Amino acid sequence: MRLHDFRVLTFDCYGTLIDWESGIHEALQPLLQKGGLDLPRDEVLEAFARHESTQQAETPAMPYAELLTEVHRNLADEWGVEVSDAVHARFGASVPDWPAFPDSAEALAYLKRHYRLVILSNVDRAGFAGSRRRLGVEFDAVFTAQDIGSYKPSLRNFEHMLETLAAQGIGKAEILHTAQSLFHDHAPAKRMGLASAWIDRRHDRDGWGATMPPPSGAGYEFRFPSLGAMAAAHQAEAIA
């Protein structure tokens, strides 16, 4: 299997293109500082992952900004810190502030010359609109959890995307799902019969950070430490 075998790349955005772990950790600093908490970064991210996953399962139709507000409220309760509703809401609105990975814009610009680019994201439309400006390319389609009414790893998100692309004449075999999270993306992609490329942004760290541990069956066809490495591999295939 080669990267040139595909004509559409479907992307997770947060953790893959946008450095959501840095964004989340930075946006949680007011809460941590108010509580006088000096917790290791990955402990903070793992607590976020637990609460986010639970909230997404309980309220699949809740827009992501509201969901993050509830996650922040639940983290405050867990850590025993009292803050105002405005502080909870400020975290909920932080998605547009999360930085892109340094290689994302350049790699996307290269890949755009060879593929149709599609987003399948767990955020809402307003949050993604802020992130889109950081990424510098025009995506051919964007599917958010707000559009679909559920959150990955629900198969409903993948079904919606595949049905929409099929109506445009794009078959499953032409799609390579490109993502960091084995939990949110690669496990359901395998269940849907999609080939996938793991952008292993945490390749130099232990643990799963801001995502839950993956279930069994979370396979993938390609693995790269960054999106830039994936673009370089595509170039190398063309030369070989």
Short mmCIF file of C-alpha atoms in Angstrom, two decimals:
data_model
loop_
_atom_site.label_atom_id
_atom_site.label_comp_id
_atom_site.label_asym_id
_atom_site.label_seq_id
_atom_site.Cartn_x
_atom_site.Cartn_y
_atom_site.Cartn_z
CA MET A 1 0.00 0.00 0.00
CA ARG A 2 1.29 3.45 -0.97
CA LEU A 3 0.24 6.98 -0.06
CA HIS A 4 -0.29 7.58 -3.79
CA ASP A 5 -3.06 4.94 -3.77
CA PHE A 6 -5.50 7.47 -2.26
CA ARG A 7 -7.09 10.67 -3.53
CA VAL A 8 -8.81 11.94 -0.35
CA LEU A 9 -7.29 12.55 3.08
CA THR A 10 -9.84 12.79 5.90
CA PHE A 11 -8.36 14.46 8.95
CA ASP A 12 -8.96 14.59 12.61
CA CYS A 13 -7.98 18.16 13.49
CA TYR A 14 -7.30 18.43 17.23
CA GLY A 15 -4.19 16.52 18.24
CA THR A 16 -3.31 15.98 14.58
CA LEU A 17 -3.19 19.47 13.02
CA ILE A 18 -3.85 21.62 16.09
CA ASP A 19 -1.71 21.10 19.21
CA TRP A 20 -4.68 20.62 21.47
CA GLU A 21 -2.64 19.25 24.38
CA SER A 22 -0.66 22.52 24.62
CA GLY A 23 -3.86 24.50 24.11
CA ILE A 24 -5.77 22.57 26.78
CA HIS A 25 -2.93 22.73 29.29
CA GLU A 26 -2.46 26.47 28.79
CA ALA A 27 -6.21 27.14 29.05
CA LEU A 28 -6.36 25.19 32.33
CA GLN A 29 -3.65 27.30 33.99
CA PRO A 30 -6.06 29.78 35.67
CA LEU A 31 -7.87 26.86 37.33
CA LEU A 32 -4.65 25.15 38.40
CA GLN A 33 -3.19 28.40 39.71
CA LYS A 34 -6.37 29.27 41.63
CA GLY A 35 -6.15 25.88 43.33
CA GLY A 36 -2.43 26.14 43.99
CA LEU A 37 -2.03 22.87 42.10
CA ASP A 38 1.33 21.79 40.68
CA LEU A 39 0.29 18.69 38.76
CA PRO A 40 2.38 17.01 36.06
CA ARG A 41 1.26 18.00 32.57
CA ASP A 42 0.21 14.49 31.56
CA GLU A 43 -1.75 14.01 34.79
CA VAL A 44 -3.74 17.14 33.90
CA LEU A 45 -4.29 15.94 30.33
CA GLU A 46 -5.36 12.48 31.45
CA ALA A 47 -7.92 14.00 33.83
CA PHE A 48 -9.22 16.09 30.94
CA ALA A 49 -9.48 12.97 28.74
CA ARG A 50 -11.58 11.15 31.34
CA HIS A 51 -14.04 13.98 31.78
CA GLU A 52 -14.24 14.85 28.09
CA SER A 53 -14.95 11.25 27.08
CA THR A 54 -17.62 10.85 29.77
CA GLN A 55 -19.30 14.13 28.85
CA GLN A 56 -19.31 13.31 25.13
CA ALA A 57 -20.98 9.97 25.83
CA GLU A 58 -23.58 11.56 28.12
CA THR A 59 -24.41 14.61 25.98
CA PRO A 60 -23.58 13.76 22.33
CA ALA A 61 -25.63 16.65 20.93
CA MET A 62 -24.05 19.31 23.16
CA PRO A 63 -21.93 21.82 21.18
CA TYR A 64 -18.26 21.47 21.99
CA ALA A 65 -17.83 24.89 23.60
CA GLU A 66 -20.62 24.05 26.05
CA LEU A 67 -19.19 20.57 26.57
CA LEU A 68 -15.75 22.00 27.41
CA THR A 69 -17.42 24.34 29.88
CA GLU A 70 -18.89 21.31 31.67
CA VAL A 71 -15.55 19.47 31.52
CA HIS A 72 -13.89 22.46 33.21
CA ARG A 73 -16.60 22.53 35.85
CA ASN A 74 -16.08 18.82 36.54
CA LEU A 75 -12.30 19.22 36.73
CA ALA A 76 -12.77 22.05 39.22
CA ASP A 77 -14.97 19.77 41.33
CA GLU A 78 -12.44 16.94 41.16
CA TRP A 79 -9.58 19.21 42.18
CA GLY A 80 -11.61 21.06 44.81
CA VAL A 81 -11.24 24.52 43.23
CA GLU A 82 -14.03 27.11 43.23
CA VAL A 83 -14.17 29.48 40.25
CA SER A 84 -16.91 31.51 38.60
CA ASP A 85 -19.12 30.43 35.72
CA ALA A 86 -17.25 32.96 33.59
CA VAL A 87 -13.99 31.06 34.15
CA HIS A 88 -15.65 27.78 33.14
CA ALA A 89 -17.05 29.44 30.02
CA ARG A 90 -13.68 30.99 29.16
CA PHE A 91 -12.17 27.52 28.96
CA GLY A 92 -15.13 26.42 26.85
CA ALA A 93 -14.38 29.19 24.36
CA SER A 94 -10.63 28.51 24.19
CA VAL A 95 -10.51 26.28 21.08
CA PRO A 96 -9.67 29.10 18.62
CA ASP A 97 -6.67 29.98 20.82
CA TRP A 98 -5.11 26.51 20.60
CA PRO A 99 -1.96 26.62 18.43
CA ALA A 100 -1.32 24.69 15.25
CA PHE A 101 1.62 22.30 15.19
CA PRO A 102 4.59 24.04 13.52
CA ASP A 103 4.55 21.68 10.52
CA SER A 104 0.79 21.64 9.89
CA ALA A 105 0.33 24.58 7.51
CA GLU A 106 3.30 23.74 5.27
CA ALA A 107 2.46 20.03 5.13
CA LEU A 108 -1.21 20.75 4.36
CA ALA A 109 -0.23 23.13 1.58
CA TYR A 110 1.84 20.35 0.00
CA LEU A 111 -0.82 17.66 0.49
CA LYS A 112 -3.51 19.96 -0.94
CA ARG A 113 -1.71 19.75 -4.29
CA HIS A 114 -2.21 15.96 -4.36
CA TYR A 115 -5.42 15.20 -2.43
CA ARG A 116 -8.84 16.46 -1.54
CA LEU A 117 -8.66 17.42 2.14
CA VAL A 118 -11.59 16.75 4.49
CA ILE A 119 -12.03 17.45 8.21
CA LEU A 120 -13.89 15.08 10.57
CA SER A 121 -13.71 16.82 13.93
CA ASN A 122 -15.23 16.60 17.38
CA VAL A 123 -15.52 20.36 17.78
CA ASP A 124 -18.28 22.79 16.81
CA ARG A 125 -18.36 25.03 13.76
CA ALA A 126 -17.30 28.20 15.59
CA GLY A 127 -14.32 26.49 17.19
CA PHE A 128 -13.11 25.07 13.91
CA ALA A 129 -13.53 28.41 12.14
CA GLY A 130 -10.90 29.84 14.49
CA SER A 131 -8.54 26.92 13.92
CA ARG A 132 -9.00 26.97 10.15
CA ARG A 133 -7.30 30.37 9.98
CA ARG A 134 -4.20 28.88 11.64
CA LEU A 135 -3.96 26.05 9.11
CA GLY A 136 -3.85 28.16 5.97
CA VAL A 137 -5.64 25.88 3.49
CA GLU A 138 -9.18 25.58 2.20
CA PHE A 139 -10.62 22.20 3.09
CA ASP A 140 -12.87 20.52 0.54
CA ALA A 141 -15.37 19.49 3.23
CA VAL A 142 -15.74 19.93 6.99
CA PHE A 143 -17.81 17.63 9.20
CA THR A 144 -18.11 18.62 12.87
CA ALA A 145 -19.74 16.92 15.81
CA GLN A 146 -22.21 19.80 15.83
CA ASP A 147 -23.25 18.93 12.26
CA ILE A 148 -23.64 15.23 13.01
CA GLY A 149 -25.02 15.25 16.56
CA SER A 150 -22.47 12.83 18.02
CA TYR A 151 -18.81 12.62 18.93
CA LYS A 152 -16.11 10.25 17.72
CA PRO A 153 -15.45 7.41 18.37
CA SER A 154 -19.12 6.96 17.46
CA LEU A 155 -19.41 5.21 14.10
CA ARG A 156 -22.20 7.64 13.28
CA ASN A 157 -19.61 10.33 12.54
CA PHE A 158 -17.76 8.13 10.07
CA GLU A 159 -20.98 6.92 8.48
CA HIS A 160 -22.11 10.50 7.90
CA MET A 161 -18.80 11.44 6.33
CA LEU A 162 -18.62 8.35 4.11
CA GLU A 163 -22.21 8.72 2.93
CA THR A 164 -21.64 12.36 2.01
CA LEU A 165 -18.41 11.62 0.16
CA ALA A 166 -19.99 8.63 -1.60
CA ALA A 167 -22.66 10.97 -2.96
CA GLN A 168 -19.79 12.96 -4.50
CA GLY A 169 -18.42 9.85 -6.19
CA ILE A 170 -15.67 9.12 -3.65
CA GLY A 171 -15.38 5.49 -2.62
CA LYS A 172 -14.07 4.16 0.69
CA ALA A 173 -10.98 2.66 -0.97
CA GLU A 174 -9.93 6.15 -2.14
CA ILE A 175 -9.88 7.59 1.39
CA LEU A 176 -7.01 7.59 3.89
CA HIS A 177 -8.09 8.68 7.37
CA THR A 178 -5.27 10.68 8.95
CA ALA A 179 -5.28 11.17 12.70
CA GLN A 180 -3.40 11.15 15.99
CA SER A 181 -5.96 9.50 18.29
CA LEU A 182 -6.12 5.72 18.24
CA PHE A 183 -9.15 5.98 20.53
CA HIS A 184 -11.22 8.57 18.65
CA ASP A 185 -10.16 7.77 15.09
CA HIS A 186 -8.16 4.67 14.25
CA ALA A 187 -10.31 2.16 16.15
CA PRO A 188 -13.59 3.31 14.52
CA ALA A 189 -11.86 3.74 11.14
CA LYS A 190 -10.86 0.07 11.25
CA ARG A 191 -14.43 -0.92 12.10
CA MET A 192 -15.59 1.06 9.06
CA GLY A 193 -13.03 -0.58 6.78
CA LEU A 194 -11.04 2.62 6.23
CA ALA A 195 -7.30 2.69 5.71
CA SER A 196 -5.60 5.09 8.11
CA ALA A 197 -2.34 6.91 8.80
CA TRP A 198 -1.33 7.45 12.42
CA ILE A 199 0.25 10.86 13.00
CA ASP A 200 1.93 9.85 16.25
CA ARG A 201 2.46 13.27 17.78
CA ARG A 202 3.29 11.66 21.15
CA HIS A 203 5.94 9.32 19.71
CA ASP A 204 8.56 10.63 22.14
CA ARG A 205 6.35 10.41 25.26
CA ASP A 206 4.69 7.66 27.26
CA GLY A 207 0.95 7.43 27.83
CA TRP A 208 -2.02 8.76 25.87
CA GLY A 209 -2.21 12.35 27.08
CA ALA A 210 -5.52 14.06 26.33
CA THR A 211 -7.08 10.95 24.74
CA MET A 212 -8.35 7.80 26.36
CA PRO A 213 -6.33 4.59 25.92
CA PRO A 214 -7.24 2.83 22.67
CA PRO A 215 -9.34 -0.33 22.54
CA SER A 216 -8.11 -3.46 20.86
CA GLY A 217 -8.31 -3.37 17.08
CA ALA A 218 -7.02 0.18 16.69
CA GLY A 219 -4.80 -0.64 13.71
CA TYR A 220 -3.40 1.57 10.97
CA GLU A 221 -1.59 1.18 7.65
CA PHE A 222 0.93 4.03 8.00
CA ARG A 223 2.67 5.65 10.98
CA PHE A 224 4.49 8.99 10.96
CA PRO A 225 5.82 11.14 13.84
CA SER A 226 4.41 14.31 12.23
CA LEU A 227 2.37 15.53 9.29
CA GLY A 228 5.56 16.91 7.80
CA ALA A 229 7.00 13.39 7.82
CA MET A 230 3.92 12.14 5.99
CA ALA A 231 4.31 14.81 3.32
CA ALA A 232 7.99 13.89 2.96
CA ALA A 233 7.07 10.21 2.56
CA HIS A 234 4.62 11.14 -0.19
CA GLN A 235 7.38 13.06 -1.97
CA ALA A 236 9.78 10.12 -1.59
CA GLU A 237 7.23 7.76 -3.16
CA ALA A 238 7.02 10.01 -6.21
CA ILE A 239 10.80 9.91 -6.65
CA ALA A 240 11.17 6.15 -6.08
#
